[in-house]
Amino acid sequence: MPALAQEKKILWHFLPFWLFLALFKFAGSLHYSLLSPLGARLLPVWLVGLIIGGGSVVQLLLDVPVGRLMDRRGYVRFLLFGTAAFLLAGVAWMFRFTTFAYAASFVLSTAGWQFFGPGVNAYVLSQAPDGRAATFISFRDVFESLGVVVASAVLGFVLSTSTSAMGFIVADGMLLGILALLFAPRGTRNVQTRRQLATHDFFAGRHALGTVLAALRRLNPASTMLLISTFASSTFYGVVWFVVPLVIAGEAHAGILGFGLGVFDFAIVALGFLLGSLADRGNKRALVFFGLLLFSVSGVVLGFHFDWLFLIFGFLATAGDEMASISLWSWMHALDRTHVEDGTVSGAINLFDDLGWAVGPILAGILYGAIGASWTIVSAAALIFAGWIAYQFLMHAHVPVPAGADVPAMPRRARHKR
């Protein structure tokens, strides 16, 4: 079957699932963006950051147990359960807005995110057609990003409404998501039989710490730099998604800034294939060097511009992030001669990604009240610059980058709450 015909078949056969992804990410991303400004109405900002970061820690600890539970009981069933919990998170805001309502909504949304991440990845593992996994994953990424971009675009307007209206929008989006998911094809294959798929976001089974460390040492320096850059990147995005909604809520003229939260995903859609081709043909060592440098410098500059310049430097920051990330994944792929521990290595990197999403809001909550929005973002960008410096030290013990290393089907790090 021609490639275009296969893509159309995947699009239309799984259309209810793609619509579910877009609707869930729209309502979920909007809810996550509202947590910091609404929480600041009731609680100290530092406590709001601690609460939001704590939710990510809980998810980090439960990802594997929840994934195993889904293996036994069914992916769509628990996706429906998580989406229903998120619907109730919206309902909690539709009545009198109190500290209890805020806390209840946060707990219910955490449950929704908990089942969404492993559930979607497991569904992809079980349903992606043989030989078309990358196409299937690309549809997942596009529809998830579509939901995030739309949520970012309407954030400024939503912040001007009542909390009851905010809750209604979130609940309505989740309700439509449930209706779409009810018509999605059900998974029939167990994820344990599909371990070597292009995405590594989800892996089943426990791995001893010694095995993980040995695998990472074998793939140095690329593996160590991926851990460092992944943590710094996720911390930066966690800070941005905490701070920017607070800025929008406090400035009536900040409507254009809502698009700023969507520009990170837009950059991936616009440049992903181009940067992948560049990493395949270019000097990976130089691409990592300039990618991290562009990321850190753009991150610093965008912290001082909450206007249309935020869109430009947000785009450049993610372009630098993606340039370094793709090059590092390609480099590590070339260093690995056996590929028998892909899940182990990728799982460790995913752990640092989750850790960054936990640290980011906590850091932002502590710094926002003390040094303001701009310097809080600059502080997060400084972590990226520290990673760039660490890269220079690692290169002193560097062996030549293997030639002819294709860019692997790397997992896409979320530039938004997953």
C-alpha positions as a Markdown table, in Angstrom:
| # | Residue | x | y | z |
|---|---|---|---|---|
| 1 | Met | 0.0 | 0.0 | 0.0 |
| 2 | Pro | 1.4 | 3.4 | -0.9 |
| 3 | Ala | 2.7 | 5.5 | 2.0 |
| 4 | Leu | 0.1 | 8.3 | 1.5 |
| 5 | Ala | -2.8 | 5.7 | 1.5 |
| 6 | Gln | -1.5 | 4.2 | 4.7 |
| 7 | Glu | -1.3 | 7.6 | 6.4 |
| 8 | Lys | -4.9 | 8.3 | 5.4 |
| 9 | Lys | -6.0 | 5.0 | 6.7 |
| 10 | Ile | -4.3 | 5.6 | 10.0 |
| 11 | Leu | -5.7 | 9.1 | 10.2 |
| 12 | Trp | -9.3 | 8.1 | 9.6 |
| 13 | His | -9.4 | 4.7 | 11.4 |
| 14 | Phe | -8.0 | 6.3 | 14.6 |
| 15 | Leu | -9.7 | 9.7 | 14.2 |
| 16 | Pro | -11.7 | 9.4 | 17.4 |
| 17 | Phe | -8.4 | 8.8 | 19.3 |
| 18 | Trp | -6.7 | 11.8 | 17.6 |
| 19 | Leu | -9.7 | 14.0 | 18.6 |
| 20 | Phe | -9.5 | 12.7 | 22.1 |
| 21 | Leu | -5.8 | 13.7 | 22.3 |
| 22 | Ala | -6.5 | 17.2 | 21.0 |
| 23 | Leu | -9.5 | 17.7 | 23.4 |
| 24 | Phe | -7.7 | 16.3 | 26.4 |
| 25 | Lys | -4.5 | 18.4 | 25.8 |
| 26 | Phe | -6.6 | 21.5 | 25.2 |
| 27 | Ala | -8.6 | 21.2 | 28.5 |
| 28 | Gly | -5.7 | 19.7 | 30.4 |
| 29 | Ser | -3.1 | 22.3 | 29.3 |
| 30 | Leu | -5.6 | 25.1 | 30.0 |
| 31 | His | -6.2 | 23.7 | 33.5 |
| 32 | Tyr | -2.5 | 23.4 | 34.1 |
| 33 | Ser | -1.9 | 27.0 | 33.0 |
| 34 | Leu | -4.6 | 28.3 | 35.3 |
| 35 | Leu | -3.2 | 26.5 | 38.4 |
| 36 | Ser | -0.6 | 29.2 | 39.2 |
| 37 | Pro | -2.7 | 32.4 | 38.8 |
| 38 | Leu | -5.8 | 30.8 | 40.5 |
| 39 | Gly | -3.6 | 29.4 | 43.3 |
| 40 | Ala | -2.0 | 32.8 | 43.9 |
| 41 | Arg | -5.4 | 34.2 | 44.7 |
| 42 | Leu | -5.7 | 31.8 | 47.7 |
| 43 | Leu | -2.2 | 30.8 | 48.7 |
| 44 | Pro | 1.4 | 32.1 | 48.8 |
| 45 | Val | 3.0 | 31.7 | 45.4 |
| 46 | Trp | 5.8 | 29.6 | 46.8 |
| 47 | Leu | 3.3 | 27.1 | 48.2 |
| 48 | Val | 1.5 | 27.0 | 44.9 |
| 49 | Gly | 4.8 | 26.1 | 43.2 |
| 50 | Leu | 5.4 | 23.4 | 45.8 |
| 51 | Ile | 2.0 | 21.9 | 45.3 |
| 52 | Ile | 2.3 | 21.8 | 41.5 |
| 53 | Gly | 5.8 | 20.4 | 41.6 |
| 54 | Gly | 4.7 | 17.8 | 44.1 |
| 55 | Gly | 2.0 | 16.6 | 41.7 |
| 56 | Ser | 4.7 | 15.8 | 39.2 |
| 57 | Val | 6.7 | 13.9 | 41.8 |
| 58 | Val | 3.7 | 11.7 | 42.6 |
| 59 | Gln | 3.2 | 11.0 | 38.8 |
| 60 | Leu | 6.9 | 10.2 | 38.5 |
| 61 | Leu | 6.7 | 7.6 | 41.3 |
| 62 | Leu | 3.5 | 6.0 | 40.0 |
| 63 | Asp | 4.2 | 5.9 | 36.2 |
| 64 | Val | 5.4 | 2.3 | 36.1 |
| 65 | Pro | 2.9 | 0.8 | 38.5 |
| 66 | Val | 0.0 | 2.5 | 36.7 |
| 67 | Gly | 1.4 | 1.2 | 33.3 |
| 68 | Arg | 1.5 | -2.3 | 34.7 |
| 69 | Leu | -2.1 | -2.0 | 35.9 |
| 70 | Met | -3.1 | -0.8 | 32.4 |
| 71 | Asp | -1.4 | -3.8 | 30.9 |
| 72 | Arg | -3.7 | -6.1 | 32.9 |
| 73 | Arg | -6.9 | -4.2 | 32.8 |
| 74 | Gly | -6.9 | -2.3 | 29.4 |
| 75 | Tyr | -5.6 | 1.0 | 28.2 |
| 76 | Val | -8.8 | 2.7 | 27.0 |
| 77 | Arg | -10.6 | 1.8 | 30.2 |
| 78 | Phe | -8.1 | 3.7 | 32.3 |
| 79 | Leu | -7.9 | 6.6 | 29.9 |
| 80 | Leu | -11.6 | 6.9 | 30.3 |
| 81 | Phe | -11.2 | 6.8 | 34.1 |
| 82 | Gly | -8.5 | 9.5 | 34.0 |
| 83 | Thr | -10.5 | 11.7 | 31.7 |
| 84 | Ala | -13.5 | 11.4 | 34.0 |
| 85 | Ala | -11.4 | 12.4 | 37.0 |
| 86 | Phe | -10.2 | 15.4 | 35.0 |
| 87 | Leu | -13.8 | 16.3 | 34.1 |
| 88 | Leu | -14.6 | 16.4 | 37.9 |
| 89 | Ala | -11.5 | 18.7 | 38.3 |
| 90 | Gly | -13.3 | 21.2 | 36.1 |
| 91 | Val | -16.6 | 20.7 | 37.9 |
| 92 | Ala | -14.8 | 21.6 | 41.2 |
| 93 | Trp | -14.3 | 25.1 | 39.9 |
| 94 | Met | -17.8 | 25.6 | 38.7 |
| 95 | Phe | -19.1 | 26.3 | 42.2 |
| 96 | Arg | -17.8 | 28.5 | 45.0 |
| 97 | Phe | -14.1 | 28.9 | 44.5 |
| 98 | Thr | -12.3 | 28.1 | 47.8 |
| 99 | Thr | -9.0 | 26.5 | 48.9 |
| 100 | Phe | -10.8 | 23.2 | 49.2 |
| 101 | Ala | -12.1 | 23.5 | 45.6 |
| 102 | Tyr | -8.7 | 24.4 | 44.3 |
| 103 | Ala | -7.1 | 21.4 | 46.1 |
| 104 | Ala | -9.8 | 19.0 | 45.0 |
| 105 | Ser | -9.4 | 20.1 | 41.4 |
| 106 | Phe | -5.6 | 19.7 | 41.6 |
| 107 | Val | -5.8 | 16.2 | 43.0 |
| 108 | Leu | -8.4 | 15.1 | 40.4 |
| 109 | Ser | -6.3 | 16.6 | 37.6 |
| 110 | Thr | -3.2 | 14.9 | 38.9 |
| 111 | Ala | -5.1 | 11.6 | 38.6 |
| 112 | Gly | -6.1 | 12.5 | 35.1 |
| 113 | Trp | -2.5 | 13.2 | 34.0 |
| 114 | Gln | -1.3 | 10.1 | 35.8 |
| 115 | Phe | -3.4 | 7.8 | 33.6 |
| 116 | Phe | -3.1 | 10.0 | 30.4 |
| 117 | Gly | 0.7 | 9.7 | 29.9 |
| 118 | Pro | 1.2 | 5.9 | 30.3 |
| 119 | Gly | -2.2 | 5.2 | 28.8 |
| 120 | Val | -1.5 | 7.1 | 25.6 |
| 121 | Asn | 2.0 | 5.6 | 25.2 |
| 122 | Ala | 0.7 | 2.1 | 25.9 |
| 123 | Tyr | -2.1 | 2.5 | 23.4 |
| 124 | Val | 0.4 | 3.7 | 20.8 |
| 125 | Leu | 2.6 | 0.7 | 21.5 |
| 126 | Ser | -0.3 | -1.7 | 21.1 |
| 127 | Gln | -2.0 | -0.1 | 18.1 |
| 128 | Ala | 0.8 | 1.2 | 15.9 |
| 129 | Pro | 0.8 | -0.8 | 12.6 |
| 130 | Asp | 4.0 | -2.7 | 11.9 |
| 131 | Gly | 6.3 | -0.6 | 9.8 |
| 132 | Arg | 4.3 | 2.6 | 10.3 |
| 133 | Ala | 5.1 | 3.3 | 14.0 |
| 134 | Ala | 6.8 | 6.6 | 13.2 |
| 135 | Thr | 3.7 | 7.8 | 11.2 |
| 136 | Phe | 1.5 | 6.8 | 14.1 |
| 137 | Ile | 3.6 | 8.6 | 16.6 |
| 138 | Ser | 3.7 | 11.7 | 14.4 |
| 139 | Phe | -0.1 | 11.9 | 14.4 |
| 140 | Arg | 0.0 | 11.6 | 18.2 |
| 141 | Asp | 2.4 | 14.5 | 18.5 |
| 142 | Val | 0.6 | 16.7 | 16.0 |
| 143 | Phe | -2.8 | 16.3 | 17.6 |
| 144 | Glu | -1.4 | 16.8 | 21.1 |
| 145 | Ser | 0.4 | 19.9 | 20.1 |
| 146 | Leu | -2.7 | 21.2 | 18.4 |
| 147 | Gly | -4.6 | 21.0 | 21.7 |
| 148 | Val | -1.8 | 22.9 | 23.5 |
| 149 | Val | -1.6 | 25.6 | 20.9 |
| 150 | Val | -5.3 | 26.3 | 21.0 |
| 151 | Ala | -5.3 | 26.3 | 24.8 |
| 152 | Ser | -2.4 | 28.8 | 24.8 |
| 153 | Ala | -4.2 | 31.0 | 22.3 |
| 154 | Val | -7.3 | 31.3 | 24.4 |
| 155 | Leu | -5.6 | 31.5 | 27.8 |
| 156 | Gly | -5.7 | 35.3 | 28.0 |
| 157 | Phe | -9.4 | 35.4 | 27.3 |
| 158 | Val | -10.1 | 32.6 | 29.8 |
| 159 | Leu | -8.2 | 34.4 | 32.5 |
| 160 | Ser | -10.6 | 37.3 | 32.1 |
| 161 | Thr | -13.7 | 35.1 | 32.9 |
| 162 | Ser | -15.0 | 33.8 | 36.2 |
| 163 | Thr | -13.6 | 30.6 | 37.8 |
| 164 | Ser | -17.0 | 29.0 | 37.1 |
| 165 | Ala | -16.6 | 29.6 | 33.4 |
| 166 | Met | -13.0 | 28.3 | 33.6 |
| 167 | Gly | -14.3 | 25.1 | 35.2 |
| 168 | Phe | -17.0 | 24.8 | 32.6 |
| 169 | Ile | -14.6 | 25.0 | 29.7 |
| 170 | Val | -12.3 | 22.4 | 31.3 |
| 171 | Ala | -15.1 | 20.1 | 32.1 |
| 172 | Asp | -16.7 | 20.5 | 28.7 |
| 173 | Gly | -13.4 | 19.7 | 26.9 |
| 174 | Met | -13.0 | 16.6 | 28.9 |
| 175 | Leu | -16.6 | 15.5 | 28.3 |
| 176 | Leu | -16.1 | 15.8 | 24.6 |
| 177 | Gly | -12.9 | 13.9 | 25.0 |
| 178 | Ile | -14.7 | 11.0 | 26.7 |
| 179 | Leu | -17.3 | 10.9 | 23.9 |
| 180 | Ala | -14.5 | 10.7 | 21.3 |
| 181 | Leu | -12.6 | 8.0 | 23.2 |
| 182 | Leu | -15.7 | 5.8 | 23.4 |
| 183 | Phe | -15.5 | 5.4 | 19.6 |
| 184 | Ala | -11.7 | 4.8 | 19.5 |
| 185 | Pro | -10.5 | 1.3 | 18.4 |
| 186 | Arg | -9.7 | -0.8 | 21.5 |
| 187 | Gly | -6.3 | -2.2 | 22.0 |
| 188 | Thr | -6.0 | -6.0 | 21.8 |
| 189 | Arg | -2.2 | -6.6 | 22.0 |
| 190 | Asn | -0.2 | -6.5 | 25.2 |
| 191 | Val | 2.4 | -3.8 | 25.4 |
| 192 | Gln | 5.0 | -6.3 | 26.7 |
| 193 | Thr | 5.2 | -7.9 | 23.3 |
| 194 | Arg | 6.1 | -4.6 | 21.6 |
| 195 | Arg | 9.2 | -3.5 | 23.5 |
| 196 | Gln | 11.3 | -2.2 | 20.6 |
| 197 | Leu | 9.0 | 0.6 | 19.2 |
| 198 | Ala | 10.4 | 3.9 | 18.1 |
| 199 | Thr | 9.0 | 5.8 | 21.1 |
| 200 | His | 10.6 | 5.1 | 24.5 |
| 201 | Asp | 8.4 | 7.3 | 26.6 |
| 202 | Phe | 6.8 | 4.2 | 28.2 |
| 203 | Phe | 8.6 | 1.0 | 29.2 |
| 204 | Ala | 7.4 | -1.9 | 31.3 |
| 205 | Gly | 9.5 | -3.7 | 33.8 |
| 206 | Arg | 11.9 | -2.8 | 36.5 |
| 207 | His | 15.7 | -2.4 | 35.9 |
| 208 | Ala | 18.3 | -2.6 | 38.5 |
| 209 | Leu | 20.2 | 0.7 | 39.2 |
| 210 | Gly | 23.5 | -0.9 | 38.4 |
| 211 | Thr | 22.2 | -1.9 | 34.9 |
| 212 | Val | 21.1 | 1.6 | 34.2 |
| 213 | Leu | 24.4 | 3.1 | 35.3 |
| 214 | Ala | 26.4 | 0.6 | 33.3 |
| 215 | Ala | 24.3 | 1.3 | 30.2 |
| 216 | Leu | 24.7 | 5.1 | 30.6 |
| 217 | Arg | 28.5 | 4.8 | 31.1 |
| 218 | Arg | 28.8 | 2.7 | 28.0 |
| 219 | Leu | 27.1 | 5.4 | 25.9 |
| 220 | Asn | 29.0 | 8.4 | 27.3 |
| 221 | Pro | 29.3 | 11.3 | 26.7 |
| 222 | Ala | 26.1 | 11.5 | 24.7 |
| 223 | Ser | 24.0 | 9.7 | 27.5 |
| 224 | Thr | 25.3 | 12.0 | 30.3 |
| 225 | Met | 24.6 | 15.1 | 28.2 |
| 226 | Leu | 21.1 | 13.9 | 27.5 |
| 227 | Leu | 20.4 | 13.5 | 31.2 |
| 228 | Ile | 21.8 | 17.0 | 31.9 |
| 229 | Ser | 20.1 | 18.8 | 29.0 |
| 230 | Thr | 16.8 | 17.0 | 29.5 |
| 231 | Phe | 16.6 | 18.0 | 33.2 |
| 232 | Ala | 17.6 | 21.6 | 32.4 |
| 233 | Ser | 15.1 | 21.8 | 29.5 |
| 234 | Ser | 12.2 | 20.4 | 31.4 |
| 235 | Thr | 13.0 | 22.7 | 34.4 |
| 236 | Phe | 13.0 | 25.7 | 32.1 |
| 237 | Tyr | 9.6 | 24.8 | 30.5 |
| 238 | Gly | 8.2 | 24.1 | 34.0 |
| 239 | Val | 9.2 | 27.5 | 35.1 |
| 240 | Val | 7.8 | 29.2 | 32.0 |
| 241 | Trp | 4.4 | 27.5 | 32.3 |
| 242 | Phe | 4.2 | 28.6 | 35.9 |
| 243 | Val | 5.4 | 32.2 | 35.4 |
| 244 | Val | 3.8 | 33.2 | 32.1 |
| 245 | Pro | 0.1 | 32.6 | 33.2 |
| 246 | Leu | 0.8 | 34.8 | 36.3 |
| 247 | Val | 2.1 | 37.6 | 34.0 |
| 248 | Ile | -0.9 | 37.2 | 31.7 |
| 249 | Ala | -3.3 | 37.4 | 34.7 |
| 250 | Gly | -1.6 | 40.5 | 36.0 |
| 251 | Glu | -1.4 | 42.5 | 32.7 |
| 252 | Ala | -4.5 | 43.4 | 30.8 |
| 253 | His | -2.4 | 44.0 | 27.6 |
| 254 | Ala | -0.6 | 40.7 | 27.7 |
| 255 | Gly | -3.1 | 38.9 | 25.4 |
| 256 | Ile | -0.4 | 38.1 | 22.8 |
| 257 | Leu | 1.7 | 36.4 | 25.5 |
| 258 | Gly | -0.8 | 33.6 | 25.5 |
| 259 | Phe | 0.4 | 32.6 | 22.1 |
| 260 | Gly | 3.9 | 32.4 | 23.7 |
| 261 | Leu | 3.1 | 29.2 | 25.5 |
| 262 | Gly | 2.1 | 27.7 | 22.1 |
| 263 | Val | 5.2 | 28.8 | 20.3 |
| 264 | Phe | 7.3 | 26.1 | 21.8 |
| 265 | Asp | 5.1 | 23.4 | 20.2 |
| 266 | Phe | 4.8 | 25.3 | 17.0 |
| 267 | Ala | 8.6 | 25.4 | 16.7 |
| 268 | Ile | 8.8 | 21.6 | 16.9 |
| 269 | Val | 6.2 | 21.2 | 14.2 |
| 270 | Ala | 7.9 | 23.7 | 12.0 |
| 271 | Leu | 11.5 | 22.7 | 12.4 |
| 272 | Gly | 11.5 | 19.0 | 13.5 |
| 273 | Phe | 12.1 | 17.4 | 10.1 |
| 274 | Leu | 14.7 | 20.1 | 9.1 |
| 275 | Leu | 16.7 | 19.7 | 12.3 |
| 276 | Gly | 16.6 | 15.9 | 12.0 |
| 277 | Ser | 18.1 | 16.1 | 8.5 |
| 278 | Leu | 20.7 | 18.6 | 9.7 |
| 279 | Ala | 21.7 | 16.3 | 12.6 |
| 280 | Asp | 21.9 | 13.4 | 10.1 |
| 281 | Arg | 24.4 | 15.2 | 7.9 |
| 282 | Gly | 26.1 | 17.8 | 10.1 |
| 283 | Asn | 28.7 | 17.8 | 12.8 |
| 284 | Lys | 26.9 | 16.6 | 15.9 |
| 285 | Arg | 29.5 | 18.0 | 18.3 |
| 286 | Ala | 29.0 | 21.5 | 16.8 |
| 287 | Leu | 25.2 | 21.2 | 16.7 |
| 288 | Val | 25.1 | 20.3 | 20.4 |
| 289 | Phe | 27.4 | 23.2 | 21.1 |
| 290 | Phe | 25.5 | 25.8 | 19.2 |
| 291 | Gly | 22.1 | 24.3 | 20.1 |
| 292 | Leu | 22.6 | 24.6 | 23.8 |
| 293 | Leu | 24.1 | 28.0 | 23.4 |
| 294 | Leu | 21.1 | 29.3 | 21.3 |
| 295 | Phe | 18.7 | 27.7 | 23.8 |
| 296 | Ser | 20.3 | 29.4 | 26.9 |
| 297 | Val | 20.8 | 32.8 | 25.3 |
| 298 | Ser | 17.3 | 32.9 | 23.9 |
| 299 | Gly | 15.9 | 31.7 | 27.2 |
| 300 | Val | 17.6 | 34.6 | 29.0 |
| 301 | Val | 16.4 | 37.2 | 26.5 |
| 302 | Leu | 12.8 | 36.1 | 26.4 |
| 303 | Gly | 12.7 | 36.5 | 30.2 |
| 304 | Phe | 12.9 | 40.2 | 29.7 |
| 305 | His | 10.3 | 40.5 | 26.9 |
| 306 | Phe | 6.7 | 39.7 | 27.6 |
| 307 | Asp | 5.5 | 41.1 | 24.3 |
| 308 | Trp | 5.8 | 39.9 | 20.6 |
| 309 | Leu | 9.5 | 39.4 | 21.1 |
| 310 | Phe | 8.7 | 36.6 | 23.5 |
| 311 | Leu | 7.3 | 34.7 | 20.4 |
| 312 | Ile | 10.5 | 35.1 | 18.5 |
| 313 | Phe | 12.9 | 34.2 | 21.3 |
| 314 | Gly | 10.6 | 31.4 | 22.5 |
| 315 | Phe | 10.8 | 29.9 | 18.9 |
| 316 | Leu | 14.6 | 30.3 | 18.9 |
| 317 | Ala | 14.9 | 28.7 | 22.3 |
| 318 | Thr | 13.0 | 25.6 | 21.3 |
| 319 | Ala | 14.9 | 25.5 | 18.0 |
| 320 | Gly | 18.2 | 25.4 | 19.9 |
| 321 | Asp | 16.8 | 22.8 | 22.4 |
| 322 | Glu | 15.6 | 20.5 | 19.5 |
| 323 | Met | 18.9 | 21.0 | 17.6 |
| 324 | Ala | 20.9 | 19.8 | 20.6 |
| 325 | Ser | 18.4 | 17.1 | 21.6 |
| 326 | Ile | 18.2 | 15.4 | 18.2 |
| 327 | Ser | 21.9 | 15.5 | 17.8 |
| 328 | Leu | 22.5 | 13.9 | 21.2 |
| 329 | Trp | 20.0 | 11.2 | 20.5 |
| 330 | Ser | 21.6 | 10.5 | 17.1 |
| 331 | Trp | 25.0 | 10.5 | 18.7 |
| 332 | Met | 23.9 | 8.0 | 21.4 |
| 333 | His | 22.2 | 5.9 | 18.8 |
| 334 | Ala | 25.5 | 5.6 | 16.9 |
| 335 | Leu | 27.5 | 4.7 | 20.1 |
| 336 | Asp | 25.1 | 1.8 | 20.9 |
| 337 | Arg | 26.1 | -1.3 | 19.0 |
| 338 | Thr | 23.6 | -3.7 | 20.4 |
| 339 | His | 20.5 | -1.7 | 21.2 |
| 340 | Val | 19.4 | -4.3 | 23.8 |
| 341 | Glu | 18.9 | -1.7 | 26.6 |
| 342 | Asp | 17.0 | 1.0 | 24.7 |
| 343 | Gly | 14.2 | 1.0 | 27.2 |
| 344 | Thr | 16.5 | 1.1 | 30.2 |
| 345 | Val | 18.4 | 4.1 | 28.9 |
| 346 | Ser | 15.4 | 6.0 | 27.6 |
| 347 | Gly | 13.6 | 5.3 | 30.8 |
| 348 | Ala | 16.4 | 6.9 | 32.8 |
| 349 | Ile | 16.3 | 10.0 | 30.5 |
| 350 | Asn | 12.5 | 10.2 | 30.9 |
| 351 | Leu | 13.0 | 10.1 | 34.7 |
| 352 | Phe | 15.1 | 13.3 | 34.4 |
| 353 | Asp | 12.5 | 14.8 | 32.2 |
| 354 | Asp | 9.8 | 14.2 | 34.9 |
| 355 | Leu | 12.1 | 15.4 | 37.6 |
| 356 | Gly | 12.6 | 18.7 | 35.7 |
| 357 | Trp | 8.8 | 19.2 | 35.5 |
| 358 | Ala | 8.7 | 18.7 | 39.3 |
| 359 | Val | 11.6 | 21.1 | 40.1 |
| 360 | Gly | 10.5 | 23.8 | 37.6 |
| 361 | Pro | 7.2 | 24.9 | 39.3 |
| 362 | Ile | 8.8 | 24.6 | 42.8 |
| 363 | Leu | 11.7 | 26.8 | 41.7 |
| 364 | Ala | 9.4 | 29.3 | 40.1 |
| 365 | Gly | 7.1 | 29.5 | 43.1 |
| 366 | Ile | 10.1 | 30.2 | 45.4 |
| 367 | Leu | 11.8 | 32.8 | 43.1 |
| 368 | Tyr | 8.7 | 34.6 | 41.6 |
| 369 | Gly | 7.9 | 36.5 | 44.8 |
| 370 | Ala | 11.5 | 37.3 | 45.6 |
| 371 | Ile | 13.0 | 38.4 | 42.2 |
| 372 | Gly | 10.0 | 38.7 | 39.8 |
| 373 | Ala | 8.9 | 37.0 | 36.6 |
| 374 | Ser | 11.9 | 38.0 | 34.4 |
| 375 | Trp | 14.7 | 37.0 | 36.7 |
| 376 | Thr | 12.9 | 33.7 | 37.6 |
| 377 | Ile | 12.9 | 32.7 | 33.9 |
| 378 | Val | 16.5 | 33.9 | 33.6 |
| 379 | Ser | 17.4 | 31.7 | 36.5 |
| 380 | Ala | 15.9 | 28.7 | 34.7 |
| 381 | Ala | 17.8 | 29.6 | 31.6 |
| 382 | Ala | 21.0 | 29.7 | 33.7 |
| 383 | Leu | 20.6 | 25.9 | 34.2 |
| 384 | Ile | 20.7 | 25.4 | 30.5 |
| 385 | Phe | 23.9 | 27.6 | 30.3 |
| 386 | Ala | 25.3 | 25.4 | 33.1 |
| 387 | Gly | 24.6 | 22.4 | 30.9 |
| 388 | Trp | 26.4 | 24.0 | 28.0 |
| 389 | Ile | 29.5 | 24.6 | 30.3 |
| 390 | Ala | 29.3 | 20.9 | 31.5 |
| 391 | Tyr | 29.3 | 19.9 | 27.8 |
| 392 | Gln | 32.7 | 21.6 | 27.4 |
| 393 | Phe | 34.2 | 19.7 | 30.3 |
| 394 | Leu | 32.8 | 16.4 | 29.0 |
| 395 | Met | 34.3 | 17.0 | 25.6 |
| 396 | His | 37.9 | 17.0 | 27.0 |
| 397 | Ala | 37.5 | 13.2 | 27.4 |
| 398 | His | 35.6 | 12.9 | 24.2 |
| 399 | Val | 36.1 | 10.2 | 21.6 |
| 400 | Pro | 35.3 | 11.1 | 17.9 |
| 401 | Val | 31.6 | 11.1 | 17.0 |
| 402 | Pro | 30.8 | 8.0 | 15.0 |
| 403 | Ala | 30.2 | 8.7 | 11.3 |
| 404 | Gly | 27.1 | 7.8 | 9.4 |
| 405 | Ala | 24.8 | 7.8 | 12.4 |
| 406 | Asp | 21.2 | 8.1 | 11.4 |
| 407 | Val | 18.8 | 10.1 | 13.5 |
| 408 | Pro | 16.7 | 7.6 | 15.4 |
| 409 | Ala | 13.0 | 7.8 | 16.0 |
| 410 | Met | 13.6 | 9.7 | 19.3 |
| 411 | Pro | 10.9 | 10.3 | 21.8 |
| 412 | Arg | 9.6 | 13.9 | 21.7 |
| 413 | Arg | 10.1 | 15.7 | 25.0 |
| 414 | Ala | 7.0 | 17.6 | 25.9 |
| 415 | Arg | 7.3 | 21.4 | 25.9 |
| 416 | His | 4.1 | 21.4 | 27.9 |
| 417 | Lys | 2.5 | 19.5 | 30.7 |
| 418 | Arg | 2.1 | 15.8 | 29.7 |
